[in-house]
């Protein structure tokens, strides 16, 4: 089955992804934590983000305090806004340093998908939903370039895992990749979600004994009025 179509057969009850929507600046008042491990921040003022200089990336503070080695293979998917963090290799590595555990050697980062050229949802859709919504995901995935990006990334993530498993106990169990768009709320989030869903579905189809844990972090996502979280 084409990984980009696997979402049609994806079982929500088997979804063990861990979502973190990390605000640029957090406080006890602006952040709520749900019992299922989903961290959601209230929408911030978009104008604050746009008025910042593009030469000064707005990197959030590190959110991880525990750096234990994972029990099973883990994929980290980080989405972000190029308005807040210009898409350069140095900026992306700095951002990842705040979003994924620190290891020695560091967790490999495959690459960043730049989704700014992909067709965006309508203004009305964007006002109500973020890329968490299946509706926005369907709109974004109607672009052939988005489907190709998801398909290619899923294949490369699985190939990376297979290659590392062949090394035995010394193989790396963690890998990361990132996706960006202008606001970090619609296209990048939608693509990141579809990659996560397709990876889980494909791993289930292949019957990999270890399984896989997918951690999705939408650093700059703004919650839409119609979003479930």
Short mmCIF file of N, CA and C in Angstrom, two decimals, residues 1-162:
data_model
loop_
_atom_site.label_atom_id
_atom_site.label_comp_id
_atom_site.label_asym_id
_atom_site.label_seq_id
_atom_site.Cartn_x
_atom_site.Cartn_y
_atom_site.Cartn_z
N UNK A 1 0.84 -1.20 0.00
CA UNK A 1 0.00 0.00 0.00
C UNK A 1 0.87 1.24 0.00
N UNK A 2 0.51 2.23 -0.77
CA UNK A 2 1.24 3.49 -0.79
C UNK A 2 1.16 4.13 0.59
N UNK A 3 2.31 4.45 1.24
CA UNK A 3 2.28 5.01 2.60
C UNK A 3 1.41 6.24 2.73
N UNK A 4 1.30 7.03 1.66
CA UNK A 4 0.48 8.23 1.75
C UNK A 4 -1.00 7.92 1.76
N UNK A 5 -1.35 6.71 1.38
CA UNK A 5 -2.75 6.30 1.42
C UNK A 5 -3.06 5.49 2.66
N UNK A 6 -2.02 5.17 3.43
CA UNK A 6 -2.21 4.30 4.58
C UNK A 6 -3.09 4.94 5.64
N UNK A 7 -3.14 6.26 5.67
CA UNK A 7 -3.97 6.95 6.65
C UNK A 7 -5.42 6.55 6.52
N UNK A 8 -5.84 6.18 5.33
CA UNK A 8 -7.24 5.78 5.13
C UNK A 8 -7.56 4.55 5.95
N UNK A 9 -6.55 3.73 6.23
CA UNK A 9 -6.75 2.48 6.95
C UNK A 9 -6.13 2.54 8.34
N UNK A 10 -5.75 3.73 8.78
CA UNK A 10 -5.07 3.87 10.05
C UNK A 10 -6.07 3.75 11.19
N UNK A 11 -5.71 3.01 12.22
CA UNK A 11 -6.60 2.82 13.35
C UNK A 11 -6.23 3.79 14.46
N UNK A 12 -7.10 4.75 14.77
CA UNK A 12 -6.78 5.73 15.81
C UNK A 12 -6.49 5.10 17.15
N UNK A 13 -7.12 3.94 17.42
CA UNK A 13 -6.91 3.33 18.73
C UNK A 13 -5.50 2.78 18.88
N UNK A 14 -4.75 2.67 17.78
CA UNK A 14 -3.39 2.17 17.86
C UNK A 14 -2.36 3.30 17.77
N UNK A 15 -2.83 4.52 17.80
CA UNK A 15 -1.93 5.66 17.65
C UNK A 15 -1.26 5.97 18.98
N UNK A 16 0.04 5.73 19.06
CA UNK A 16 0.79 5.98 20.28
C UNK A 16 1.73 7.15 20.12
N UNK A 17 1.40 8.06 19.21
CA UNK A 17 2.25 9.24 19.06
C UNK A 17 2.13 10.13 20.29
N UNK A 18 3.17 10.88 20.55
CA UNK A 18 3.17 11.83 21.65
C UNK A 18 3.28 13.21 21.03
N UNK A 19 2.28 14.04 21.21
CA UNK A 19 2.27 15.38 20.64
C UNK A 19 2.70 16.41 21.66
N UNK A 20 3.54 17.32 21.23
CA UNK A 20 3.90 18.47 22.03
C UNK A 20 3.75 19.70 21.15
N UNK A 21 2.88 20.60 21.52
CA UNK A 21 2.75 21.87 20.82
C UNK A 21 3.42 22.90 21.71
N UNK A 22 4.64 23.24 21.39
CA UNK A 22 5.46 24.03 22.28
C UNK A 22 5.36 25.51 21.93
N UNK A 23 4.87 26.35 22.83
CA UNK A 23 4.81 27.77 22.54
C UNK A 23 6.18 28.38 22.57
N UNK A 24 6.35 29.51 21.88
CA UNK A 24 7.64 30.18 21.89
C UNK A 24 8.01 30.60 23.30
N UNK A 25 7.05 31.11 24.04
CA UNK A 25 7.27 31.44 25.43
C UNK A 25 6.14 30.82 26.22
N UNK A 26 6.49 30.10 27.25
CA UNK A 26 5.46 29.41 28.02
C UNK A 26 5.37 29.99 29.43
N UNK A 27 4.21 29.82 30.01
CA UNK A 27 4.01 30.19 31.40
C UNK A 27 2.95 29.27 31.97
N UNK A 28 2.84 29.22 33.27
CA UNK A 28 1.84 28.35 33.88
C UNK A 28 0.43 28.77 33.47
N UNK A 29 0.26 30.05 33.20
CA UNK A 29 -1.05 30.55 32.85
C UNK A 29 -1.44 30.20 31.42
N UNK A 30 -0.46 30.13 30.51
CA UNK A 30 -0.78 29.97 29.09
C UNK A 30 -0.69 28.54 28.60
N UNK A 31 -0.29 27.61 29.45
CA UNK A 31 -0.10 26.23 29.00
C UNK A 31 -0.92 25.28 29.84
N UNK A 32 -1.59 24.32 29.19
CA UNK A 32 -2.36 23.31 29.90
C UNK A 32 -1.88 21.94 29.50
N UNK A 33 -1.86 21.01 30.44
CA UNK A 33 -1.39 19.65 30.16
C UNK A 33 -2.55 18.69 30.35
N UNK A 34 -2.82 17.91 29.34
CA UNK A 34 -3.90 16.94 29.38
C UNK A 34 -3.38 15.59 29.89
N UNK A 35 -4.30 14.77 30.38
CA UNK A 35 -3.92 13.50 30.98
C UNK A 35 -3.29 12.55 29.98
N UNK A 36 -3.59 12.70 28.70
CA UNK A 36 -3.05 11.77 27.71
C UNK A 36 -1.69 12.19 27.18
N UNK A 37 -1.04 13.16 27.82
CA UNK A 37 0.31 13.52 27.45
C UNK A 37 0.40 14.54 26.35
N UNK A 38 -0.72 15.16 25.97
CA UNK A 38 -0.71 16.15 24.90
C UNK A 38 -0.61 17.53 25.53
N UNK A 39 0.44 18.23 25.19
CA UNK A 39 0.65 19.57 25.71
C UNK A 39 0.14 20.57 24.69
N UNK A 40 -0.76 21.45 25.14
CA UNK A 40 -1.37 22.39 24.20
C UNK A 40 -1.23 23.80 24.74
N UNK A 41 -0.80 24.72 23.90
CA UNK A 41 -0.67 26.11 24.33
C UNK A 41 -1.79 26.93 23.73
N UNK A 42 -2.21 27.94 24.43
CA UNK A 42 -3.22 28.84 23.89
C UNK A 42 -2.62 29.67 22.77
N UNK A 43 -3.45 30.08 21.82
CA UNK A 43 -2.93 30.87 20.70
C UNK A 43 -2.27 32.14 21.18
N UNK A 44 -1.16 32.47 20.59
CA UNK A 44 -0.47 33.71 20.91
C UNK A 44 -0.75 34.72 19.81
N UNK A 45 -0.30 35.93 19.98
CA UNK A 45 -0.49 36.97 18.99
C UNK A 45 0.47 36.75 17.83
N UNK A 46 -0.06 36.53 16.63
CA UNK A 46 0.79 36.28 15.47
C UNK A 46 1.65 37.51 15.14
N UNK A 47 1.14 38.71 15.45
CA UNK A 47 1.90 39.91 15.13
C UNK A 47 3.22 39.97 15.87
N UNK A 48 3.26 39.40 17.08
CA UNK A 48 4.52 39.40 17.82
C UNK A 48 5.58 38.63 17.07
N UNK A 49 5.14 37.57 16.42
CA UNK A 49 6.07 36.72 15.68
C UNK A 49 6.57 37.43 14.43
N UNK A 50 5.66 38.09 13.71
CA UNK A 50 6.03 38.67 12.43
C UNK A 50 6.86 39.94 12.56
N UNK A 51 6.78 40.60 13.71
CA UNK A 51 7.52 41.84 13.85
C UNK A 51 8.97 41.60 14.21
N UNK A 52 9.32 40.36 14.54
CA UNK A 52 10.70 40.06 14.89
C UNK A 52 11.57 40.06 13.65
N UNK A 53 12.83 40.34 13.86
CA UNK A 53 13.77 40.35 12.75
C UNK A 53 14.02 38.93 12.28
N UNK A 54 14.04 38.74 10.96
CA UNK A 54 14.27 37.40 10.41
C UNK A 54 15.67 36.90 10.73
N UNK A 55 16.57 37.80 11.08
CA UNK A 55 17.93 37.39 11.38
C UNK A 55 18.08 36.91 12.81
N UNK A 56 17.01 37.05 13.60
CA UNK A 56 17.05 36.62 15.00
C UNK A 56 16.05 35.51 15.23
N UNK A 57 16.45 34.26 15.07
CA UNK A 57 15.50 33.16 15.25
C UNK A 57 14.97 33.10 16.67
N UNK A 58 13.68 32.86 16.79
CA UNK A 58 13.03 32.79 18.09
C UNK A 58 13.01 31.33 18.53
N UNK A 59 14.06 30.88 19.18
CA UNK A 59 14.21 29.49 19.59
C UNK A 59 13.61 29.30 20.97
N UNK A 60 12.67 28.37 21.13
CA UNK A 60 12.09 28.14 22.46
C UNK A 60 13.09 27.50 23.40
N UNK A 61 12.79 27.60 24.67
CA UNK A 61 13.66 26.97 25.66
C UNK A 61 13.55 25.45 25.58
N UNK A 62 14.60 24.74 26.01
CA UNK A 62 14.52 23.27 26.00
C UNK A 62 13.37 22.78 26.85
N UNK A 63 12.67 21.76 26.36
CA UNK A 63 11.52 21.23 27.09
C UNK A 63 11.79 19.86 27.69
N UNK A 64 12.92 19.24 27.35
CA UNK A 64 13.20 17.89 27.82
C UNK A 64 14.17 17.92 28.99
N UNK A 65 13.81 17.23 30.05
CA UNK A 65 14.67 17.16 31.22
C UNK A 65 15.25 15.76 31.42
N UNK A 66 14.56 14.77 30.86
CA UNK A 66 15.01 13.38 31.03
C UNK A 66 15.53 12.87 29.69
N UNK A 67 16.71 12.28 29.73
CA UNK A 67 17.36 11.87 28.50
C UNK A 67 17.69 10.38 28.49
N UNK A 68 16.78 9.56 29.01
CA UNK A 68 17.02 8.13 29.05
C UNK A 68 16.98 7.56 27.64
N UNK A 69 17.78 6.55 27.41
CA UNK A 69 17.78 5.89 26.11
C UNK A 69 16.41 5.24 25.87
N UNK A 70 15.88 5.31 24.65
CA UNK A 70 14.56 4.75 24.38
C UNK A 70 14.57 3.22 24.42
N UNK A 71 13.43 2.66 24.84
CA UNK A 71 13.30 1.21 24.87
C UNK A 71 13.08 0.66 23.47
N UNK A 72 12.40 1.43 22.62
CA UNK A 72 12.13 1.00 21.26
C UNK A 72 12.56 2.09 20.29
N UNK A 73 12.70 1.75 19.01
CA UNK A 73 13.09 2.77 18.02
C UNK A 73 12.15 3.97 18.08
N UNK A 74 12.72 5.16 18.01
CA UNK A 74 11.95 6.38 18.14
C UNK A 74 12.26 7.35 17.01
N UNK A 75 11.22 7.92 16.43
CA UNK A 75 11.35 8.92 15.38
C UNK A 75 10.82 10.24 15.92
N UNK A 76 11.61 11.29 15.80
CA UNK A 76 11.20 12.62 16.23
C UNK A 76 10.88 13.45 14.98
N UNK A 77 9.68 13.99 14.93
CA UNK A 77 9.26 14.85 13.83
C UNK A 77 8.99 16.24 14.41
N UNK A 78 9.75 17.22 13.97
CA UNK A 78 9.63 18.58 14.49
C UNK A 78 9.18 19.51 13.38
N UNK A 79 8.08 20.22 13.61
CA UNK A 79 7.61 21.21 12.61
C UNK A 79 7.82 22.60 13.19
N UNK A 80 8.08 23.57 12.30
CA UNK A 80 8.34 24.92 12.79
C UNK A 80 8.00 25.97 11.74
N UNK A 81 8.00 27.21 12.19
CA UNK A 81 7.69 28.36 11.35
C UNK A 81 8.96 29.03 10.87
N UNK A 82 9.05 29.31 9.58
CA UNK A 82 10.21 30.02 9.06
C UNK A 82 10.13 31.52 9.39
N UNK A 83 8.96 32.01 9.78
CA UNK A 83 8.87 33.38 10.28
C UNK A 83 9.61 33.51 11.60
N UNK A 84 9.56 32.46 12.40
CA UNK A 84 10.21 32.47 13.71
C UNK A 84 11.65 31.97 13.63
N UNK A 85 11.86 30.92 12.84
CA UNK A 85 13.18 30.32 12.71
C UNK A 85 13.51 30.17 11.23
N UNK A 86 14.26 31.08 10.64
CA UNK A 86 14.63 30.95 9.23
C UNK A 86 15.27 29.60 8.96
N UNK A 87 14.90 29.02 7.81
CA UNK A 87 15.31 27.66 7.50
C UNK A 87 16.76 27.61 7.01
N UNK A 88 17.68 27.62 7.97
CA UNK A 88 19.09 27.41 7.67
C UNK A 88 19.56 26.22 8.50
N UNK A 89 20.62 25.57 8.06
CA UNK A 89 21.11 24.38 8.76
C UNK A 89 21.43 24.70 10.22
N UNK A 90 22.06 25.84 10.45
CA UNK A 90 22.45 26.21 11.81
C UNK A 90 21.22 26.44 12.69
N UNK A 91 20.23 27.16 12.17
CA UNK A 91 19.02 27.43 12.95
C UNK A 91 18.25 26.15 13.26
N UNK A 92 18.17 25.26 12.28
CA UNK A 92 17.43 24.01 12.49
C UNK A 92 18.10 23.17 13.57
N UNK A 93 19.41 23.07 13.52
CA UNK A 93 20.13 22.29 14.54
C UNK A 93 19.95 22.91 15.92
N UNK A 94 19.96 24.23 15.99
CA UNK A 94 19.74 24.90 17.27
C UNK A 94 18.33 24.61 17.80
N UNK A 95 17.35 24.65 16.89
CA UNK A 95 15.97 24.35 17.29
C UNK A 95 15.84 22.91 17.75
N UNK A 96 16.42 21.99 17.00
CA UNK A 96 16.33 20.57 17.37
C UNK A 96 16.94 20.32 18.74
N UNK A 97 17.96 21.09 19.08
CA UNK A 97 18.62 20.92 20.37
C UNK A 97 17.67 21.18 21.52
N UNK A 98 16.59 21.95 21.26
CA UNK A 98 15.59 22.22 22.30
C UNK A 98 14.42 21.25 22.27
N UNK A 99 14.33 20.43 21.23
CA UNK A 99 13.13 19.62 21.02
C UNK A 99 13.36 18.12 21.11
N UNK A 100 14.57 17.67 20.97
CA UNK A 100 14.86 16.24 21.04
C UNK A 100 15.94 15.99 22.09
N UNK A 101 16.01 14.78 22.64
CA UNK A 101 17.00 14.50 23.70
C UNK A 101 18.43 14.69 23.20
N UNK A 102 19.29 15.07 24.10
CA UNK A 102 20.71 15.19 23.77
C UNK A 102 21.39 13.84 23.95
N UNK A 103 22.08 13.43 22.94
CA UNK A 103 22.79 12.16 22.97
C UNK A 103 24.24 12.39 22.55
N UNK A 104 25.06 11.42 22.82
CA UNK A 104 26.45 11.46 22.37
C UNK A 104 26.79 10.13 21.73
N UNK A 105 26.92 10.06 20.39
CA UNK A 105 26.80 11.16 19.45
C UNK A 105 25.34 11.63 19.31
N UNK A 106 25.11 12.82 18.71
CA UNK A 106 23.75 13.35 18.59
C UNK A 106 22.83 12.46 17.76
N UNK A 107 21.55 12.56 18.02
CA UNK A 107 20.56 11.85 17.22
C UNK A 107 20.64 12.33 15.78
N UNK A 108 20.74 11.43 14.82
CA UNK A 108 20.84 11.85 13.40
C UNK A 108 19.61 12.63 12.95
N UNK A 109 19.83 13.66 12.15
CA UNK A 109 18.75 14.43 11.55
C UNK A 109 18.82 14.21 10.04
N UNK A 110 17.76 13.63 9.48
CA UNK A 110 17.79 13.30 8.05
C UNK A 110 17.79 14.56 7.19
N UNK A 111 16.76 15.38 7.31
CA UNK A 111 16.67 16.62 6.55
C UNK A 111 15.41 17.38 6.95
N UNK A 112 15.26 18.57 6.36
CA UNK A 112 14.07 19.40 6.58
C UNK A 112 13.26 19.48 5.29
N UNK A 113 11.98 19.20 5.36
CA UNK A 113 11.08 19.40 4.22
C UNK A 113 10.58 20.84 4.29
N UNK A 114 10.85 21.62 3.26
CA UNK A 114 10.36 22.99 3.19
C UNK A 114 9.04 23.00 2.44
N UNK A 115 7.95 23.21 3.15
CA UNK A 115 6.60 23.10 2.57
C UNK A 115 6.05 24.44 2.10
N UNK A 116 6.86 25.48 2.05
CA UNK A 116 6.35 26.80 1.69
C UNK A 116 5.85 26.88 0.25
N UNK A 117 6.35 26.01 -0.62
CA UNK A 117 5.91 26.05 -2.01
C UNK A 117 4.68 25.18 -2.26
N UNK A 118 4.25 24.43 -1.26
CA UNK A 118 3.10 23.54 -1.41
C UNK A 118 1.81 24.34 -1.26
N UNK A 119 0.80 23.95 -2.00
CA UNK A 119 -0.49 24.65 -1.99
C UNK A 119 -1.05 24.74 -0.58
N UNK A 120 -1.42 25.95 -0.19
CA UNK A 120 -1.96 26.18 1.16
C UNK A 120 -3.48 26.07 1.16
N UNK A 121 -4.07 25.71 2.29
CA UNK A 121 -5.54 25.71 2.40
C UNK A 121 -6.07 27.14 2.23
N UNK A 122 -7.38 27.25 2.07
CA UNK A 122 -7.99 28.57 1.91
C UNK A 122 -7.90 29.35 3.22
N UNK A 123 -8.05 30.66 3.12
CA UNK A 123 -7.98 31.52 4.30
C UNK A 123 -9.04 31.13 5.33
N UNK A 124 -10.23 30.80 4.84
CA UNK A 124 -11.31 30.41 5.76
C UNK A 124 -10.96 29.12 6.50
N UNK A 125 -10.40 28.16 5.79
CA UNK A 125 -10.00 26.91 6.43
C UNK A 125 -8.88 27.15 7.43
N UNK A 126 -7.95 28.01 7.07
CA UNK A 126 -6.81 28.29 7.95
C UNK A 126 -7.25 29.00 9.22
N UNK A 127 -8.29 29.81 9.14
CA UNK A 127 -8.78 30.51 10.32
C UNK A 127 -9.38 29.56 11.34
N UNK A 128 -9.98 28.48 10.86
CA UNK A 128 -10.69 27.57 11.76
C UNK A 128 -9.85 26.39 12.23
N UNK A 129 -8.95 25.91 11.38
CA UNK A 129 -8.21 24.70 11.70
C UNK A 129 -6.71 24.90 11.52
N UNK A 130 -5.96 24.05 12.21
CA UNK A 130 -4.52 23.93 11.95
C UNK A 130 -4.29 22.61 11.23
N UNK A 131 -3.03 22.27 11.00
CA UNK A 131 -2.71 21.04 10.29
C UNK A 131 -3.02 19.77 11.05
N UNK A 132 -3.43 19.90 12.32
CA UNK A 132 -3.89 18.75 13.09
C UNK A 132 -5.18 18.18 12.49
N UNK A 133 -5.97 19.05 11.88
CA UNK A 133 -7.27 18.65 11.33
C UNK A 133 -7.11 17.78 10.09
N UNK A 134 -7.85 16.66 10.01
CA UNK A 134 -7.83 15.84 8.80
C UNK A 134 -8.23 16.61 7.55
N UNK A 135 -9.10 17.61 7.72
CA UNK A 135 -9.52 18.42 6.57
C UNK A 135 -8.33 19.17 5.98
N UNK A 136 -7.54 19.81 6.82
CA UNK A 136 -6.37 20.53 6.35
C UNK A 136 -5.36 19.56 5.76
N UNK A 137 -5.21 18.42 6.38
CA UNK A 137 -4.28 17.40 5.86
C UNK A 137 -4.68 16.96 4.47
N UNK A 138 -5.97 16.74 4.26
CA UNK A 138 -6.44 16.33 2.93
C UNK A 138 -6.17 17.40 1.88
N UNK A 139 -6.38 18.66 2.26
CA UNK A 139 -6.14 19.76 1.32
C UNK A 139 -4.66 19.82 0.96
N UNK A 140 -3.80 19.74 1.96
CA UNK A 140 -2.35 19.81 1.71
C UNK A 140 -1.90 18.62 0.88
N UNK A 141 -2.43 17.44 1.18
CA UNK A 141 -2.01 16.24 0.49
C UNK A 141 -2.59 16.15 -0.92
N UNK A 142 -3.47 17.05 -1.28
CA UNK A 142 -3.95 17.08 -2.66
C UNK A 142 -2.87 17.60 -3.61
N UNK A 143 -1.84 18.20 -3.04
CA UNK A 143 -0.69 18.66 -3.83
C UNK A 143 0.26 17.48 -4.04
N UNK A 144 0.55 17.19 -5.28
CA UNK A 144 1.42 16.05 -5.61
C UNK A 144 2.76 16.14 -4.91
N UNK A 145 3.29 17.34 -4.75
CA UNK A 145 4.58 17.50 -4.10
C UNK A 145 4.54 17.09 -2.64
N UNK A 146 3.41 17.35 -1.98
CA UNK A 146 3.26 16.94 -0.58
C UNK A 146 3.20 15.42 -0.48
N UNK A 147 2.45 14.79 -1.38
CA UNK A 147 2.36 13.33 -1.35
C UNK A 147 3.73 12.69 -1.59
N UNK A 148 4.46 13.25 -2.53
CA UNK A 148 5.78 12.71 -2.82
C UNK A 148 6.72 12.87 -1.63
N UNK A 149 6.64 14.03 -0.97
CA UNK A 149 7.51 14.28 0.18
C UNK A 149 7.21 13.29 1.31
N UNK A 150 5.93 13.04 1.57
CA UNK A 150 5.56 12.10 2.62
C UNK A 150 6.02 10.70 2.26
N UNK A 151 5.75 10.28 1.04
CA UNK A 151 6.12 8.93 0.61
C UNK A 151 7.63 8.71 0.71
N UNK A 152 8.39 9.69 0.23
CA UNK A 152 9.85 9.57 0.26
C UNK A 152 10.37 9.52 1.68
N UNK A 153 9.84 10.39 2.54
CA UNK A 153 10.31 10.45 3.92
C UNK A 153 10.00 9.18 4.69
N UNK A 154 8.80 8.65 4.51
CA UNK A 154 8.44 7.40 5.19
C UNK A 154 9.38 6.29 4.78
N UNK A 155 9.65 6.20 3.48
CA UNK A 155 10.56 5.16 3.00
C UNK A 155 11.96 5.33 3.59
N UNK A 156 12.45 6.55 3.63
CA UNK A 156 13.81 6.78 4.13
C UNK A 156 13.90 6.56 5.64
N UNK A 157 12.85 6.91 6.37
CA UNK A 157 12.85 6.64 7.81
C UNK A 157 12.87 5.14 8.09
N UNK A 158 12.06 4.40 7.35
CA UNK A 158 12.03 2.95 7.54
C UNK A 158 13.34 2.31 7.09
N UNK A 159 13.91 2.81 6.01
CA UNK A 159 15.20 2.28 5.54
C UNK A 159 16.29 2.55 6.57
N UNK A 160 16.27 3.72 7.18
CA UNK A 160 17.25 4.06 8.21
C UNK A 160 17.12 3.10 9.38
N UNK A 161 15.87 2.84 9.81
CA UNK A 161 15.66 1.93 10.93
C UNK A 161 16.11 0.52 10.62
N UNK A 162 15.83 0.04 9.40
CA UNK A 162 16.25 -1.30 9.01
C UNK A 162 17.77 -1.42 8.98
#
